[in-house]
mmCIF file of C-alpha atoms in Angstrom:
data_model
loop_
_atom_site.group_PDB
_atom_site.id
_atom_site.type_symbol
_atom_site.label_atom_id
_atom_site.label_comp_id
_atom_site.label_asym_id
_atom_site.label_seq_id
_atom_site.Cartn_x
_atom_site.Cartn_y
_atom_site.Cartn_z
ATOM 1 C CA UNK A 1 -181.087 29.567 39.093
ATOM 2 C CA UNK A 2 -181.099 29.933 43.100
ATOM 3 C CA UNK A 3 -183.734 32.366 44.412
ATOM 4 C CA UNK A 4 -181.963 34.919 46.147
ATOM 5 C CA UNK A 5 -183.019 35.580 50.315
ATOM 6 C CA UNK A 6 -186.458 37.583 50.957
ATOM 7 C CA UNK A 7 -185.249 41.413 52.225
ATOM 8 C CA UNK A 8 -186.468 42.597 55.515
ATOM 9 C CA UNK A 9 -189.598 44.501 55.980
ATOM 10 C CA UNK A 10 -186.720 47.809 56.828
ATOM 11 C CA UNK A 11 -185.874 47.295 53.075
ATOM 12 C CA UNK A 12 -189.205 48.138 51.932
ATOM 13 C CA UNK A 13 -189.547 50.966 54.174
ATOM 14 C CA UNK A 14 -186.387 52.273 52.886
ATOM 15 C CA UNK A 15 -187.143 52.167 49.519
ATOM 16 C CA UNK A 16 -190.772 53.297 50.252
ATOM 17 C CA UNK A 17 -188.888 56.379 51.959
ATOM 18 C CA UNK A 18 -187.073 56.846 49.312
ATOM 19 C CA UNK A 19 -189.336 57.016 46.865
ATOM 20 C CA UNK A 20 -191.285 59.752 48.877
ATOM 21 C CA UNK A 21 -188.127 61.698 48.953
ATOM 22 C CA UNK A 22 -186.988 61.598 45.656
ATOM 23 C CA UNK A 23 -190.657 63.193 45.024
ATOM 24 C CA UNK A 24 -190.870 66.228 47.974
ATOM 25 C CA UNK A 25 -186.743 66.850 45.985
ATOM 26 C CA UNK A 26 -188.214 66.556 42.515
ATOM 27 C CA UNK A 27 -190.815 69.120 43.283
ATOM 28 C CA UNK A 28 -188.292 71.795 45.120
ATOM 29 C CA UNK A 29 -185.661 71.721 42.464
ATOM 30 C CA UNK A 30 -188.786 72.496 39.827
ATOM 31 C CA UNK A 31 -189.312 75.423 42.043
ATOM 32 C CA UNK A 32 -185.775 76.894 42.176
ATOM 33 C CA UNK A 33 -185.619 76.060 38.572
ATOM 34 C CA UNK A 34 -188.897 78.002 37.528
ATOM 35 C CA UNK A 35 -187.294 80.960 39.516
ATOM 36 C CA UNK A 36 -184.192 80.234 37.627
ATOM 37 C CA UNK A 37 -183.562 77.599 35.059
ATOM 38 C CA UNK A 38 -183.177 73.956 35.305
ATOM 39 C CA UNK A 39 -178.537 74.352 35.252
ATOM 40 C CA UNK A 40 -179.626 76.978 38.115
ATOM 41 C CA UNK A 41 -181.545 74.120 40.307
ATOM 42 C CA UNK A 42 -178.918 71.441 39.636
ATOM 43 C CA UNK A 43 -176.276 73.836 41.180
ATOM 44 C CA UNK A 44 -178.277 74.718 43.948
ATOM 45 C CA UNK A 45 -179.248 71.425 44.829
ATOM 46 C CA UNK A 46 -176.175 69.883 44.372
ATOM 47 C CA UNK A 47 -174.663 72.431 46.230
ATOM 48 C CA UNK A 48 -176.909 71.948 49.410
ATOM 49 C CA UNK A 49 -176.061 68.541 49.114
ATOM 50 C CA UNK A 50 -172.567 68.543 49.477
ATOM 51 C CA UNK A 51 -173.157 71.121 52.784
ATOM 52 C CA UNK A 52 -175.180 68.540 54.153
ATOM 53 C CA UNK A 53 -173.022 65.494 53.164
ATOM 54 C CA UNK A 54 -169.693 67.537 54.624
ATOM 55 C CA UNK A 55 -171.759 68.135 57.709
ATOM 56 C CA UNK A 56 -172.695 64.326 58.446
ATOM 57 C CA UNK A 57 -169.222 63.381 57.527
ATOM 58 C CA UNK A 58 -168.141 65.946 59.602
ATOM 59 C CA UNK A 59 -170.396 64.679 62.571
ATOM 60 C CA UNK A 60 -169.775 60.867 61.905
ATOM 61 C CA UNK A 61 -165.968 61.571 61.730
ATOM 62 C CA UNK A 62 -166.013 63.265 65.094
ATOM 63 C CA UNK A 63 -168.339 60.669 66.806
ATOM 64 C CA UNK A 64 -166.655 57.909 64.872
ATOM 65 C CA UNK A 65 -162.899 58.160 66.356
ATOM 66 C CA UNK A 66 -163.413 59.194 69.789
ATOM 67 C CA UNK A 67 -165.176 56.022 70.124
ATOM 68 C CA UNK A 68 -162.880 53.885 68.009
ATOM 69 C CA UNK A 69 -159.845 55.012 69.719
ATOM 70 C CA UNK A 70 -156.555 53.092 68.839
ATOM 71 C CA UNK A 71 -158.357 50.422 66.018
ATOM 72 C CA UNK A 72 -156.865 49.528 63.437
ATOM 73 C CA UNK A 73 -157.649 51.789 60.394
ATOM 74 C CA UNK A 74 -159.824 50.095 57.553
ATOM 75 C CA UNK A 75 -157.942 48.624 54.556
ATOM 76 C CA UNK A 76 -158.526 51.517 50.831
ATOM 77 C CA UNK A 77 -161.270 49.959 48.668
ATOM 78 C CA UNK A 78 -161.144 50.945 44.900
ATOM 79 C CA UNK A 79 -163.698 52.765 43.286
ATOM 80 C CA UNK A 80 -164.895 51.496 39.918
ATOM 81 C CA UNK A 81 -164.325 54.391 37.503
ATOM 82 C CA UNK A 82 -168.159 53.988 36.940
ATOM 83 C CA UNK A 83 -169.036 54.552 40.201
ATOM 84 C CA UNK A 84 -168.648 58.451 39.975
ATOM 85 C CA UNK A 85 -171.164 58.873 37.320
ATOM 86 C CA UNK A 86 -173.298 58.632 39.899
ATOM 87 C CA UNK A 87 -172.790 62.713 40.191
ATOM 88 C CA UNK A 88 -173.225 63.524 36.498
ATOM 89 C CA UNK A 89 -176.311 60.744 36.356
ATOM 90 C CA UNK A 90 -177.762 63.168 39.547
ATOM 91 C CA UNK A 91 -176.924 65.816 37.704
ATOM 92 C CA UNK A 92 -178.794 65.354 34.640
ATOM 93 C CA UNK A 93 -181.770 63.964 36.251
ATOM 94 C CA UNK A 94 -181.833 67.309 38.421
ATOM 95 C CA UNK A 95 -182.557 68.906 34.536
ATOM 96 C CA UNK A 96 -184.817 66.472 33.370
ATOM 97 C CA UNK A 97 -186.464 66.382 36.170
ATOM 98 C CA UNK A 98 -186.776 70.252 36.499
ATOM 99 C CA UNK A 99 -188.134 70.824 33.049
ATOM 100 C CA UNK A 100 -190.785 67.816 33.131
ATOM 101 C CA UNK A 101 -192.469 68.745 36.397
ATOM 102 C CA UNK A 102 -192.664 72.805 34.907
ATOM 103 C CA UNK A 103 -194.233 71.514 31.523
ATOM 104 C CA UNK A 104 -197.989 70.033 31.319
ATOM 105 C CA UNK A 105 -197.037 66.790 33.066
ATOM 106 C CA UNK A 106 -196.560 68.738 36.813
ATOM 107 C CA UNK A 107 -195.032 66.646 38.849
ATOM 108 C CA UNK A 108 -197.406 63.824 39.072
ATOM 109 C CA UNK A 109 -196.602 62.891 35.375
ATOM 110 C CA UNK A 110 -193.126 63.779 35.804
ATOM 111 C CA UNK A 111 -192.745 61.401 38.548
ATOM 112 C CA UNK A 112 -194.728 58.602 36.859
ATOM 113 C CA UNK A 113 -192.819 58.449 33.595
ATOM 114 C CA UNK A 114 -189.716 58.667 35.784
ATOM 115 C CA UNK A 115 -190.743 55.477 37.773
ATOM 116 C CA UNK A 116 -191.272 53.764 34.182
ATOM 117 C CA UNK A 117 -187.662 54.931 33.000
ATOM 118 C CA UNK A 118 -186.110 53.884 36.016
ATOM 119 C CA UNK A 119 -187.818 50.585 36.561
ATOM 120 C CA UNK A 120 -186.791 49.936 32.324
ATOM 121 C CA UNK A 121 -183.090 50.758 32.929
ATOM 122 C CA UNK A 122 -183.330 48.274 36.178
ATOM 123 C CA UNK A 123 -184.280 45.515 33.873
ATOM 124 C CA UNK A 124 -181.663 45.949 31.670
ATOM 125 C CA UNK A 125 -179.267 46.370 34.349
ATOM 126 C CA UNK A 126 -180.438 42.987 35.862
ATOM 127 C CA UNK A 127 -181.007 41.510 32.577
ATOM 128 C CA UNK A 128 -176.868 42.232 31.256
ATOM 129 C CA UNK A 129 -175.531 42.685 34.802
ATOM 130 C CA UNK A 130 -174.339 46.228 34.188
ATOM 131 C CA UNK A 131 -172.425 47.891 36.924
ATOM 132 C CA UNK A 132 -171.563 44.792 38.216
ATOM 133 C CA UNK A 133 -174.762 43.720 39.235
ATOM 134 C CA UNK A 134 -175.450 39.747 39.045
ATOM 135 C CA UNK A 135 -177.320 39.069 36.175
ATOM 136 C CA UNK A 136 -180.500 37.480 36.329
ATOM 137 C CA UNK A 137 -183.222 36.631 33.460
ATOM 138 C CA UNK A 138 -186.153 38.452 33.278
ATOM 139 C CA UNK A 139 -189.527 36.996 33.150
ATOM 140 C CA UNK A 140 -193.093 37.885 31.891
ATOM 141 C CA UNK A 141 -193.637 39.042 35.104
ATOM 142 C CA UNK A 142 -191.002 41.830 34.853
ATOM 143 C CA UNK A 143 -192.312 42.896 31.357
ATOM 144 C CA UNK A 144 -195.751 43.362 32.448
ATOM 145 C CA UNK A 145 -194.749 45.352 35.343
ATOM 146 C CA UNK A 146 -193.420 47.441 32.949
ATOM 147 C CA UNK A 147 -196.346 47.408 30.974
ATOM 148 C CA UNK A 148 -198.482 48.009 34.359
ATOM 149 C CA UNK A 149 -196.180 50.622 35.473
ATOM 150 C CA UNK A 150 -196.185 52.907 32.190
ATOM 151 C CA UNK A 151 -200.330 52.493 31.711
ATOM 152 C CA UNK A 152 -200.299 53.708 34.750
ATOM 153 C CA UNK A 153 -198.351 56.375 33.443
ATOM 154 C CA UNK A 154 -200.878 57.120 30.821
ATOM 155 C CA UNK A 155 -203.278 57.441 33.226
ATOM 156 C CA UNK A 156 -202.341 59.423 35.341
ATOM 157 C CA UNK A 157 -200.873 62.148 32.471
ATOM 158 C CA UNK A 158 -204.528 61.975 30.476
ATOM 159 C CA UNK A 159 -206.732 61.849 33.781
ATOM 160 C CA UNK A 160 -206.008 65.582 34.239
ATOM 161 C CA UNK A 161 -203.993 65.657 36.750
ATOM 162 C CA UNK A 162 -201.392 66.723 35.032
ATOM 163 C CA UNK A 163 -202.763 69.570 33.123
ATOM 164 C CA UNK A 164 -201.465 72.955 33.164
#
């Protein structure tokens, strides 16, 4: 099997961004949803979210053709019917999400047995090539990351830091 190219040091940043993100957004919704209820803080968020994604589209749209002028306009690219559940997958985690972090585990727990679930479901993706990701074989080393990853877990849930 050909190794596939190293990424960029940008890609790790990125992800490493991400990552940080996805934790400062985990927190917030928890907030609006103890003020509320979990359904409560996945309409919220969601809704700020599409504000903000019609307002960069918005922006990139405007910046975008006065400084394409008269090019030619891209060719439509089809949408995998799977694609969209991309919404209802954001959706549901916005729930999840909202009811772990107010429950014992607080958001450090929350977060870590997150990280285990979504690293799990990334191995299986790779593993079958859902989604139409290439599929690669896994290796001990991706099973004991997993392993790592949800001890980790453990710890960080029975250390106290996750106590209510």
């Amino acid at each position: 099997m050909p190794s596939s190219p190293r990424p960029s040091f940008i890609y790790f940043l990125a992800a490493f961004a991400a990552g940080c993100i996805m934790a400062v957004m985990t927190h917030l919704n928890a907030v609006v949803a103890l003020y509320g209820s979990p359904m409560y803080a996945s309409w919220a968020g969601h809704g700020c979210g599409t504000l903000a994604a019609i307002a960069i589209l918005a922006f990139l749209h405007f910046r975008k053709s006065g400084a394409e002028g008269n090019a030619p306009k891209a060719e439509k690219i089809r949408v995998p019917w799977w694609g969209y559940l991309g919404g209802v997958s954001g959706a549901a985690t916005v729930v999840a999400a909202s009811l772990a972090v107010n429950s014992p585990l607080a958001l450090s727990g929350a977060i870590a047995l997150g990280l285990g679930g979504q690293v799990l479901f990334s191995l299986a993706a790779d593993q079958w090539g859902l989604f139409g990701l290439p599929a690669r074989r896994l290796d001990l080393r991706d099973l004991s990351a997993v392993v790592f990853i949800l001890a980790g877990s453990v710890l960080v849930i029975m250390s106290g830091g996750a106590q209510a």
